[in-house]
Short mmCIF file of C-alpha atoms in Angstrom, two decimals:
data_model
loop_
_atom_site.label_atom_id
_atom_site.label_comp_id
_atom_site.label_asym_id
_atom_site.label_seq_id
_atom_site.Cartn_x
_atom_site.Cartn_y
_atom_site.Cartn_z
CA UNK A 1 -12.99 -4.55 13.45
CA UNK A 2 -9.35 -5.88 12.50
CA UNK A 3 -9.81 -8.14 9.51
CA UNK A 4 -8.50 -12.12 10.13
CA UNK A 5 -5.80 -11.66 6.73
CA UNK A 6 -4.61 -8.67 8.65
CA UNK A 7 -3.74 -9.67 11.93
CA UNK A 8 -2.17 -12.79 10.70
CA UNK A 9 -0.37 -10.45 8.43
CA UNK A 10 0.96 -8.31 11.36
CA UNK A 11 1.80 -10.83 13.50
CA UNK A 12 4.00 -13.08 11.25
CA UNK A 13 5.41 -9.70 9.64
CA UNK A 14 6.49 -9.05 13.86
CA UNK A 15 7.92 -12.69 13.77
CA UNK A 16 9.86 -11.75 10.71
CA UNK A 17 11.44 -8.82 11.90
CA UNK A 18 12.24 -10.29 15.24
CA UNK A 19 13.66 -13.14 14.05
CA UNK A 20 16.05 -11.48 11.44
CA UNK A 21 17.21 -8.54 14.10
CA UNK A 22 18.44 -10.94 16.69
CA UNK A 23 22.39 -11.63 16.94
CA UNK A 24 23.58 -14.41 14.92
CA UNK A 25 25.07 -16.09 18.31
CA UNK A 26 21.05 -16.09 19.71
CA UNK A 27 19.93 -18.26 16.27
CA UNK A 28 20.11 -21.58 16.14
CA UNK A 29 21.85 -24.01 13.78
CA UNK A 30 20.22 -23.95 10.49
CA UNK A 31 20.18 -27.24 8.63
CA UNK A 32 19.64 -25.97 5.20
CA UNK A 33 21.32 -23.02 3.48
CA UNK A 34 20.11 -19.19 5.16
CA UNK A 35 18.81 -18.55 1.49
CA UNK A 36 16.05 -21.40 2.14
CA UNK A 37 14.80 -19.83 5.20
CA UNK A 38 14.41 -16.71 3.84
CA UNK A 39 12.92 -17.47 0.92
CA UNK A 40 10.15 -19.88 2.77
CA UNK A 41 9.75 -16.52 5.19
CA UNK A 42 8.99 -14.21 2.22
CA UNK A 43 6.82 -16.39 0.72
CA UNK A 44 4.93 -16.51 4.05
CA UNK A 45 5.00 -12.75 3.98
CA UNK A 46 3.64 -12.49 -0.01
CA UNK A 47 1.44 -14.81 0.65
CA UNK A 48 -0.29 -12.79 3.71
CA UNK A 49 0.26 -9.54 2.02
CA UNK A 50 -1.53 -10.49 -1.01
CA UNK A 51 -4.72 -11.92 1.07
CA UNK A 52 -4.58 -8.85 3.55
CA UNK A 53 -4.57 -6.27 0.72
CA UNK A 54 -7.99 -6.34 -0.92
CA UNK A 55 -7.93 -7.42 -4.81
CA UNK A 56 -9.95 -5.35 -6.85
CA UNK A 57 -11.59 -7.16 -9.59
CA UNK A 58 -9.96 -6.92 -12.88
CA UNK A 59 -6.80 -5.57 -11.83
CA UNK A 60 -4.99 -8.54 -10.19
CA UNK A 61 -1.75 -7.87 -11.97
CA UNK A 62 -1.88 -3.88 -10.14
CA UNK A 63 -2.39 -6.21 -6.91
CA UNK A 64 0.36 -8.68 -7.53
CA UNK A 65 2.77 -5.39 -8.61
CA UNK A 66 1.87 -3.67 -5.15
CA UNK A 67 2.21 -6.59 -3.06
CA UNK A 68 5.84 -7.92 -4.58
CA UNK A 69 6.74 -3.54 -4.49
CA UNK A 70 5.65 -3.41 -0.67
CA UNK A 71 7.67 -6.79 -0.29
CA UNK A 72 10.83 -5.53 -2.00
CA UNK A 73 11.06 -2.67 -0.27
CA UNK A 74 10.82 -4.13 3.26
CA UNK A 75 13.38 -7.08 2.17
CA UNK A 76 15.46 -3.97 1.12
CA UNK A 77 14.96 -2.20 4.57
CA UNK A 78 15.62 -5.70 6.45
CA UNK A 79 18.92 -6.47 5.14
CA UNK A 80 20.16 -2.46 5.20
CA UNK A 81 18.70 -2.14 9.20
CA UNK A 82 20.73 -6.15 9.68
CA UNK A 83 23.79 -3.80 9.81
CA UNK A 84 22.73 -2.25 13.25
CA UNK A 85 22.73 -5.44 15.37
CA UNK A 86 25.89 -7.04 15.98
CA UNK A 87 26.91 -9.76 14.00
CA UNK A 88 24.83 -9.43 11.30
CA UNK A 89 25.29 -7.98 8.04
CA UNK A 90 23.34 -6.84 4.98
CA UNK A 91 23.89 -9.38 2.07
CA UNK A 92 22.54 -8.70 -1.45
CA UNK A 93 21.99 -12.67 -1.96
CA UNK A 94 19.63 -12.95 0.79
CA UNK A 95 17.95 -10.34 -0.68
CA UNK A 96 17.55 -12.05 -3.81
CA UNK A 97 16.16 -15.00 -1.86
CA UNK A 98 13.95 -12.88 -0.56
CA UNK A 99 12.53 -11.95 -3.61
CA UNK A 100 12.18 -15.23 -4.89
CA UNK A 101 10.31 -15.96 -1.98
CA UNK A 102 7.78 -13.51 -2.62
CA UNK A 103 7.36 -14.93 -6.26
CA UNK A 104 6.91 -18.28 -4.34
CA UNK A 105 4.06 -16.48 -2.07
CA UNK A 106 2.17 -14.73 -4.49
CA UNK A 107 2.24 -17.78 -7.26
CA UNK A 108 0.62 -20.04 -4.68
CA UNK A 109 -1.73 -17.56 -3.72
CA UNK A 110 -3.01 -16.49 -6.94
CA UNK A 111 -3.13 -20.46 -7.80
CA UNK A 112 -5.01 -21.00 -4.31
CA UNK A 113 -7.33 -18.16 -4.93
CA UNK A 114 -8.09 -19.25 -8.05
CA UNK A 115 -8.81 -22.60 -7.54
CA UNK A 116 -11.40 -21.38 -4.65
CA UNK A 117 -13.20 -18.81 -7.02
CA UNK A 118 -13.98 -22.02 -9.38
CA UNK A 119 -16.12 -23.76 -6.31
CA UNK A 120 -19.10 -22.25 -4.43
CA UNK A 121 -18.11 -23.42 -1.18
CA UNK A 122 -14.85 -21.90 -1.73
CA UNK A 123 -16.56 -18.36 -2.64
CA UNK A 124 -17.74 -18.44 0.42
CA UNK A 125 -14.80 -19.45 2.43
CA UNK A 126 -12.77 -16.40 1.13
CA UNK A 127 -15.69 -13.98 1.86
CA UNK A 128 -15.75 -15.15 4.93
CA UNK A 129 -12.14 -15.04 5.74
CA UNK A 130 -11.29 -11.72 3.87
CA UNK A 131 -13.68 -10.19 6.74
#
């Protein structure tokens, strides 16, 4: 049975990579600087990577490590496979933003997470949804 954190995972990770191989020309306007949009779309990604991959107890900083390393990596890949697809480009800063966006996802995950653990209800809410 596919997990709930994992198919939201994979389908906003699809979004993602749709959305960033398209032609410029097919975008639309963007009212706020590119480096916004990609840092609110990595910290979606962080934020779903770190709740899909299982966090073993006691070694939440190996988790946060693995998930901002599998994030890197892909941001890396994004911007190098931009260059394929006609008018786009690969552009170190959005990279950067990208990275900053995973901080952004994994801080508010570990401060969600732990804010849950302190409450019974909330226990049970992330057993429930880590299924």
């Amino acid at each position: 049975m596919v997990r709930i954190a994992s198919l939201c995972l994979l389908m906003y990770w699809a979004v993602i990579f749709t959305a960033t191989h398209l032609p410029s020309s097919s975008l639309p306007k963007l009212h706020w600087s590119d480096k916004a949009y990609h840092a609110i779309a990595y910290a979606g990604l962080a934020f779903l990577l770190s709740w899909a991959i299982p966090a073993s107890k006691g070694k939440l900083l190996r988790h946060v490590v693995l998930v901002f390393a599998i994030g890197t990596i892909y941001a890396g890949l994004d911007e190098l496979t931009q260059t394929l697809i006609p008018s786009r480009s690969c552009d170190f800063r959005d990279f950067l933003a990208d990275a900053v966006g995973l901080a952004i996802g994994i801080a508010v995950y570990l401060i969600l997470r732990g804010s849950l653990l302190q409450l019974s209800w909330g226990r049970r809410l992330i057993s429930s949804l880590s299924r």
